mmCIF file of C-alpha atoms in Angstrom:
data_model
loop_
_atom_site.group_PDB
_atom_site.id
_atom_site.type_symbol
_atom_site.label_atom_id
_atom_site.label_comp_id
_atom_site.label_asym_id
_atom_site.label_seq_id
_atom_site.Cartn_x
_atom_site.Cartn_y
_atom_site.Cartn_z
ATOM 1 C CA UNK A 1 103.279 -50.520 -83.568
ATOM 2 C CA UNK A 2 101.275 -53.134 -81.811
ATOM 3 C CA UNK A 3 99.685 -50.501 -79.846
ATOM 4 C CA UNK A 4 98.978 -48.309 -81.895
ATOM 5 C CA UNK A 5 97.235 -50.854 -84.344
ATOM 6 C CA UNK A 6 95.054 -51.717 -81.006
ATOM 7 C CA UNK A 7 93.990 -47.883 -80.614
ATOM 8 C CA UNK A 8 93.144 -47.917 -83.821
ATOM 9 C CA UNK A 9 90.940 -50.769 -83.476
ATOM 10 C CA UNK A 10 89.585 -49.787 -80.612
ATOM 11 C CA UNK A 11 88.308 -46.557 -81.599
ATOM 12 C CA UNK A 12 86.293 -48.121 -84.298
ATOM 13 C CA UNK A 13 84.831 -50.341 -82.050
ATOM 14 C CA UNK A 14 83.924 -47.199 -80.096
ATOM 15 C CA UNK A 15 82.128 -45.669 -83.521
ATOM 16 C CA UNK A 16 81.067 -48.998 -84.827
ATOM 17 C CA UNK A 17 78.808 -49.747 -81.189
ATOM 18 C CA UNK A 18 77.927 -45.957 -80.227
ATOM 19 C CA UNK A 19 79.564 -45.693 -77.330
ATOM 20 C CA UNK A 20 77.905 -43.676 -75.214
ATOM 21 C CA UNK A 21 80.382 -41.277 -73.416
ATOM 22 C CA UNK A 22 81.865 -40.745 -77.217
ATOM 23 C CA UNK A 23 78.182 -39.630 -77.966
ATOM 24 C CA UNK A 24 77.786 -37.339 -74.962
ATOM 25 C CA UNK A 25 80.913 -36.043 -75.982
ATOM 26 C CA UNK A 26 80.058 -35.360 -79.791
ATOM 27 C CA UNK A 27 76.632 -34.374 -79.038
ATOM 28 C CA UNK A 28 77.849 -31.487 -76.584
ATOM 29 C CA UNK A 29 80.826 -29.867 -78.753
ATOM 30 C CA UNK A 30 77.753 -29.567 -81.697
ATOM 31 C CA UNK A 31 75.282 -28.251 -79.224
ATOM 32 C CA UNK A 32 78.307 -25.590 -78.047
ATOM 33 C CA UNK A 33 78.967 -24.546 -81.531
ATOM 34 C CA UNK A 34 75.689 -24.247 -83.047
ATOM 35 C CA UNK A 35 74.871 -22.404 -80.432
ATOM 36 C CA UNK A 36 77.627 -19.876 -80.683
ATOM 37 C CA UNK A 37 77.265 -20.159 -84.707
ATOM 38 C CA UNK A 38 73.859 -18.872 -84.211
ATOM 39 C CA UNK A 39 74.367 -16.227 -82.011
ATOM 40 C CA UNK A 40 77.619 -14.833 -84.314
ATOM 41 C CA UNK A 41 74.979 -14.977 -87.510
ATOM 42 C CA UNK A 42 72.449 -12.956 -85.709
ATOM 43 C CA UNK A 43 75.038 -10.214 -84.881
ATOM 44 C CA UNK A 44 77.557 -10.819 -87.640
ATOM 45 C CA UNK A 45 75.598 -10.839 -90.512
ATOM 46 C CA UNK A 46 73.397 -7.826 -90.364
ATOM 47 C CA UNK A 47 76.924 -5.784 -89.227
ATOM 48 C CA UNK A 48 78.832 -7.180 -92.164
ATOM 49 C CA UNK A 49 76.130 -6.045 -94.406
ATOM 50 C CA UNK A 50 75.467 -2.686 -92.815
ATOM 51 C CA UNK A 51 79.707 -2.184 -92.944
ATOM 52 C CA UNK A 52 79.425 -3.287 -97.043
ATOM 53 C CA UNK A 53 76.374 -0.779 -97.949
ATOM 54 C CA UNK A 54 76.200 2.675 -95.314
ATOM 55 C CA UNK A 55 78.470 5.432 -95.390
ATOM 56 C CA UNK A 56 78.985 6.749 -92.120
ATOM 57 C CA UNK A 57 82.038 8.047 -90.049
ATOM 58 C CA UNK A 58 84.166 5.460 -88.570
ATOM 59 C CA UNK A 59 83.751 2.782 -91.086
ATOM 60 C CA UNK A 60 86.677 2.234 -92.362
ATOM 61 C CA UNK A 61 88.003 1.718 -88.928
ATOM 62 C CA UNK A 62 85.590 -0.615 -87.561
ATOM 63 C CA UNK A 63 86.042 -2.479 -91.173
ATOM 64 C CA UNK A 64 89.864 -2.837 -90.322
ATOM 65 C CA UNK A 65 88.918 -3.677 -86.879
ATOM 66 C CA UNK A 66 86.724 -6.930 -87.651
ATOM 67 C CA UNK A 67 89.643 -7.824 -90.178
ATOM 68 C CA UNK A 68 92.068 -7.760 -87.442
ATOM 69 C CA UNK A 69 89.707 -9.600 -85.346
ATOM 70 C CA UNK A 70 89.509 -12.582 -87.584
ATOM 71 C CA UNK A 71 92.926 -13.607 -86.028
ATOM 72 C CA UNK A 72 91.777 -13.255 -82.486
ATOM 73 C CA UNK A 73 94.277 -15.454 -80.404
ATOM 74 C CA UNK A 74 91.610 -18.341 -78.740
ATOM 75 C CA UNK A 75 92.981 -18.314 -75.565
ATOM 76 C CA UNK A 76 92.849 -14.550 -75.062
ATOM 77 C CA UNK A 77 89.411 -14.928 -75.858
ATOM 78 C CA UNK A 78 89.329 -17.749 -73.068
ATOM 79 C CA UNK A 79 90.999 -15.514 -70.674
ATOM 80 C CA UNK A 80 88.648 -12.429 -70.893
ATOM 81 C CA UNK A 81 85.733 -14.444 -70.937
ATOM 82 C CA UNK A 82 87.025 -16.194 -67.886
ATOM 83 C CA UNK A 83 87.825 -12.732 -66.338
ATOM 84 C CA UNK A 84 84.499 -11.404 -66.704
ATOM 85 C CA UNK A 85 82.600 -14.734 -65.623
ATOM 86 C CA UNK A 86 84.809 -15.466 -62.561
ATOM 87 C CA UNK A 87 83.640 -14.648 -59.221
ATOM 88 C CA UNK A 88 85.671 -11.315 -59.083
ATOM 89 C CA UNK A 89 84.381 -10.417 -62.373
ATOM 90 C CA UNK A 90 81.671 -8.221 -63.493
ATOM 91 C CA UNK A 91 79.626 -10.696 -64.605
ATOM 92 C CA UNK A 92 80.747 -13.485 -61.490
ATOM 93 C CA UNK A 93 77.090 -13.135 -60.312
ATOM 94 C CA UNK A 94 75.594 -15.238 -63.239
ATOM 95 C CA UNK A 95 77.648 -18.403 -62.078
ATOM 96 C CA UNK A 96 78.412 -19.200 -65.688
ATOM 97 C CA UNK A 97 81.721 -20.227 -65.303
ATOM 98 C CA UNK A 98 82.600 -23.736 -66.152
ATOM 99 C CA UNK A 99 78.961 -23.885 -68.156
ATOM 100 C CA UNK A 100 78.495 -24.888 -71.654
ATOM 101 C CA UNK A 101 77.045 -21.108 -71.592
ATOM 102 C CA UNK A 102 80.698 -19.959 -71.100
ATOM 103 C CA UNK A 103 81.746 -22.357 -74.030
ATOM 104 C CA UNK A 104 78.998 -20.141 -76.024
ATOM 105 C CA UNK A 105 79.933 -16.835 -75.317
ATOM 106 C CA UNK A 106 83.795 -17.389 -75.727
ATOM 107 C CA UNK A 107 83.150 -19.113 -79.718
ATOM 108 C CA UNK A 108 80.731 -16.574 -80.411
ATOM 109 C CA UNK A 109 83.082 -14.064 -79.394
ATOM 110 C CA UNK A 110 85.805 -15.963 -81.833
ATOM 111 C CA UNK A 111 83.837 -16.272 -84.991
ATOM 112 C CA UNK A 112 81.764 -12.967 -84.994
ATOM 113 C CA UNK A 113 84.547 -11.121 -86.447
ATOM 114 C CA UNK A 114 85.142 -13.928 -88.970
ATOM 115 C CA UNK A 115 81.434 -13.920 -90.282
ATOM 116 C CA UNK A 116 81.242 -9.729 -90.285
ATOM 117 C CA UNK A 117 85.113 -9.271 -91.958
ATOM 118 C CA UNK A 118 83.550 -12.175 -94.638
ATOM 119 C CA UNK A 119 79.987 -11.301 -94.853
ATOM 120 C CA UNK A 120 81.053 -7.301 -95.280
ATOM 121 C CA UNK A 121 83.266 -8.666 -98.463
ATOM 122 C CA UNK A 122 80.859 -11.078 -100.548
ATOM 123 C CA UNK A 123 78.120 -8.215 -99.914
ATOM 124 C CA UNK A 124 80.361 -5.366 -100.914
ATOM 125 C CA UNK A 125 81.042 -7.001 -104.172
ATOM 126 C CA UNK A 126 77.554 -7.398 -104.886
ATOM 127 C CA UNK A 127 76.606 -4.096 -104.174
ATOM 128 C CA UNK A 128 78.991 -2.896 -106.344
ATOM 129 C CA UNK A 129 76.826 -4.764 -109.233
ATOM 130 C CA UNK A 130 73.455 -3.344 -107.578
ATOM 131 C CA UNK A 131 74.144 -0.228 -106.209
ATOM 132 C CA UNK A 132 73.213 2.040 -109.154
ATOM 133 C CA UNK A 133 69.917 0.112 -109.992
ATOM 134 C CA UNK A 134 69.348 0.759 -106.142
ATOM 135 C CA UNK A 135 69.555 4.050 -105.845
ATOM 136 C CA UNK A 136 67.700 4.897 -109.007
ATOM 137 C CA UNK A 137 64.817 3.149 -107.790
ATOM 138 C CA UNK A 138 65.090 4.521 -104.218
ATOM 139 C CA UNK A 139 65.414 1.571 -102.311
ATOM 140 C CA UNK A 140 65.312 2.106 -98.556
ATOM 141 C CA UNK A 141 69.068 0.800 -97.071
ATOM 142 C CA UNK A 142 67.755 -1.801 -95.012
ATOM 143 C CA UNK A 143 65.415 -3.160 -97.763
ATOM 144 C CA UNK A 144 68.936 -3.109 -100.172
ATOM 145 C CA UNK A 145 70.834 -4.638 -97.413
ATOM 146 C CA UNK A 146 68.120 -7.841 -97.465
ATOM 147 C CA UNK A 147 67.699 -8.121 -100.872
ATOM 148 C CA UNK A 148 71.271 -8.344 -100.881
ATOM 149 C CA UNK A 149 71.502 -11.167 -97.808
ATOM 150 C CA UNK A 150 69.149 -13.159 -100.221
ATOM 151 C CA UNK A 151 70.643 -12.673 -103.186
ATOM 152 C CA UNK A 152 73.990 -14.044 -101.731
ATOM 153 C CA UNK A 153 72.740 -16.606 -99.679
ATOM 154 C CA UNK A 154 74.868 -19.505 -100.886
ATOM 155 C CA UNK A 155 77.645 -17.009 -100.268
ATOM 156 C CA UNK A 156 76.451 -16.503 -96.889
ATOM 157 C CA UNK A 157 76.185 -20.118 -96.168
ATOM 158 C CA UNK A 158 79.810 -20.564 -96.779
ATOM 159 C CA UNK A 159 80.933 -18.053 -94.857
ATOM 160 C CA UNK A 160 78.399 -19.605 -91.619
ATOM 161 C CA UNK A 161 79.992 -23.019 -92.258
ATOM 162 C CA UNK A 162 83.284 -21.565 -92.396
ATOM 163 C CA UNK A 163 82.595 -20.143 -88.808
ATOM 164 C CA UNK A 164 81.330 -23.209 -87.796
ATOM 165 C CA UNK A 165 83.993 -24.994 -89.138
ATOM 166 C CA UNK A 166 86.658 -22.714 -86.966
ATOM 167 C CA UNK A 167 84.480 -23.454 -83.851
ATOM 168 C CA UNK A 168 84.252 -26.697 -83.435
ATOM 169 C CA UNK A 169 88.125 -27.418 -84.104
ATOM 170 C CA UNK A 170 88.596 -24.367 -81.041
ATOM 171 C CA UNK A 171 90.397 -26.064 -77.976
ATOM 172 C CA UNK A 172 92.108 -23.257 -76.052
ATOM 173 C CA UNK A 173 89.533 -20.840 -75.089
ATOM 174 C CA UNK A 174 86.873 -23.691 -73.965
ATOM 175 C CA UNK A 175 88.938 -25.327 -72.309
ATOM 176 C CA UNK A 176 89.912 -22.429 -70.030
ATOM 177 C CA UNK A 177 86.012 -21.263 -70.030
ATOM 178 C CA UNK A 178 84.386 -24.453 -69.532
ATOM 179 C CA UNK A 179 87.132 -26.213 -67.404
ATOM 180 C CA UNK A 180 86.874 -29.305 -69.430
ATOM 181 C CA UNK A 181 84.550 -31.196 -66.385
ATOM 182 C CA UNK A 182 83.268 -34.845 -67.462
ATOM 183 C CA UNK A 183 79.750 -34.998 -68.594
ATOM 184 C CA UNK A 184 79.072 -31.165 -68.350
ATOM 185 C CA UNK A 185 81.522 -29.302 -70.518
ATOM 186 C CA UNK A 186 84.047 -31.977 -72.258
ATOM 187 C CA UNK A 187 83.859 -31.384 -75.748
ATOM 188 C CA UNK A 188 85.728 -33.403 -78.314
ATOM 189 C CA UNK A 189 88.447 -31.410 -78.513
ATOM 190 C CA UNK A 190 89.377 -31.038 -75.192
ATOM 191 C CA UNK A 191 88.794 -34.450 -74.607
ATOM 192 C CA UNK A 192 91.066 -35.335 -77.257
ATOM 193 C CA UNK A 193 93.690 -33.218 -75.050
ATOM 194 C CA UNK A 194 92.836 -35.195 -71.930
ATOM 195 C CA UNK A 195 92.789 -38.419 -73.286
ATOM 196 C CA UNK A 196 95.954 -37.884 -75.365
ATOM 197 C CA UNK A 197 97.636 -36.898 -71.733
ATOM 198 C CA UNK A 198 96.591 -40.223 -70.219
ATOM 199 C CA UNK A 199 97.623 -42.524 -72.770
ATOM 200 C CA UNK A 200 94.024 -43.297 -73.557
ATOM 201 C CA UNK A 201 94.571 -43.197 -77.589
ATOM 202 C CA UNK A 202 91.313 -44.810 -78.244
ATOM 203 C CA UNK A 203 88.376 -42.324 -77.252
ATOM 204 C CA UNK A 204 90.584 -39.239 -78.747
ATOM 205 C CA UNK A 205 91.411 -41.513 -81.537
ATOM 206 C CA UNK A 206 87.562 -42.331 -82.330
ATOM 207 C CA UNK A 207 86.632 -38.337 -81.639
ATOM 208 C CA UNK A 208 89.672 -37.227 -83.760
ATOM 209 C CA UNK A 209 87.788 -39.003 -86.217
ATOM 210 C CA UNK A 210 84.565 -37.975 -85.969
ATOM 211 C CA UNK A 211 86.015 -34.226 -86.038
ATOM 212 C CA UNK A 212 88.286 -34.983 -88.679
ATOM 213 C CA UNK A 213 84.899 -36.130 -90.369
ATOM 214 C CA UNK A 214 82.833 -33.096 -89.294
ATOM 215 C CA UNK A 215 86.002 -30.980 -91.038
ATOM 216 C CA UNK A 216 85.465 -33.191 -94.226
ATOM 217 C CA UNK A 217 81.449 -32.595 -94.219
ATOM 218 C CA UNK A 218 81.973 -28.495 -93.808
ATOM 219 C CA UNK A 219 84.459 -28.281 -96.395
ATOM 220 C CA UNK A 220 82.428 -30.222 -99.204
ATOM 221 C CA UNK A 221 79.706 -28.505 -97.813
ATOM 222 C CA UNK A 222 81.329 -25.454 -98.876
ATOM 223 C CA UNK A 223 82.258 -26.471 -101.878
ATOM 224 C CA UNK A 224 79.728 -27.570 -103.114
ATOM 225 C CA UNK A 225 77.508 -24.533 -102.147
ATOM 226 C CA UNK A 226 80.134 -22.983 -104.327
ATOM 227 C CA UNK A 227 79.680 -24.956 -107.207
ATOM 228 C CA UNK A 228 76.087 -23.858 -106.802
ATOM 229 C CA UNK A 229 76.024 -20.566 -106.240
ATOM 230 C CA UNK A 230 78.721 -19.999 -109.735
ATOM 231 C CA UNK A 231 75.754 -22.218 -111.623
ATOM 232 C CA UNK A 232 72.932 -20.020 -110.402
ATOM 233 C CA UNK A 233 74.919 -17.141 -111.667
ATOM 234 C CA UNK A 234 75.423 -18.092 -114.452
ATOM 235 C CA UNK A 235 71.562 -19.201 -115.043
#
């Protein structure tokens, strides 16, 4: 109990005086993820939309497809990233292996069918509210499908900080990816891993809690952006 106590203290000594390597650490694994966050926004939004509003053949399946997706196991996503980065891979010749730039790609690839399955549902139940007044004006699908982005934004935001929050708690496929190398691609999760496997309680103590805070943060975040968006319906 002793030691444990002394962990404990110890990793608040770590957060109390900044430790440095705790910083590099925390620093990275939100660099990583807001990265990949913005990356699977640029390409999972618009799709979700598009899958909510057009009519076209196929989109039922594609629909299922990003729903099934949303369970993605992380370390098959680790593994085919790794396949295509290694040197025997396709894609060997960019080097990227064991680069934050892996870490990137493998998240994005994660949490882009998470914000298209999510962002298809909150803007296929608004559309269902708009759609006649839409096509009795004649408004132009994209022009519908931005007015309806807007419109749902608070929505929207809670579906991006649920991506992020799924991103930055991700251990298995970074750690395959981006090899978990000291002061280039240890994030706090994997770090938490390592340190856990040494006996070093402290550091993955003191990042377990600053993840366990980031966790906090995203889900008040999101519910309070709930909380919002319900009071500027019903404005």
């Amino acid at each position: 109990m002793q030691d444990f106590a002394r962990s404990f203290y110890l990793a608040g000594q770590l957060l109390i005086s900044g430790d440095p390597e705790l910083g590099e650490v925390v620093a990275l694994s939100l660099r990583v993820t807001a990265s990949a966050l913005a990356i699977s926004a640029l390409i999972g939004l618009p799709l979700g939309a598009l899958l909510a509003v057009a009519r076209f053949p196929g989109r039922t399946a594609l629909t299922v497809l990003a729903n099934a997706l949303m369970g993605l196991p992380p370390v098959v996503v680790g593994l085919t990233v790794y396949m295509l980065l290694s040197n025997a891979g396709p894609l060997g010749v960019l080097q990227l292996l064991y680069t934050p730039t892996a870490m990137i790609i493998a998240q994005s690839i994660l949490i882009t069918p998470i914000i298209i399955a999510l962002t298809r549902q909150v803007i296929a139940d608004l559309n269902a509210e708009y759609s006649e007044t839409f096509r009795s004006l004649v408004v132009p699908g994209h022009t519908a499908i931005i007015a309806l982005l807007w419109d749902a934004r608070f929505s929207i935001l809670t579906v991006l900080l649920a991506g992020f929050g799924r991103a930055i708690a991700e251990v298995g496929a970074v750690m395959i990816v981006g090899g978990n190398i000291n002061h280039v691609t240890r994030v706090m999760t994997t770090a938490i891993a390592l340190e856990t496997s040494r006996g070093e309680l402290a550091l993955a103590l003191a990042l377990g809690m600053v993840l366990l805070l980031i966790a906090l943060s995203v889900n008040g975040a999101v519910s309070l952006l709930k909380g919002v968006d319900r009071s500027t319906a019903h404005a």
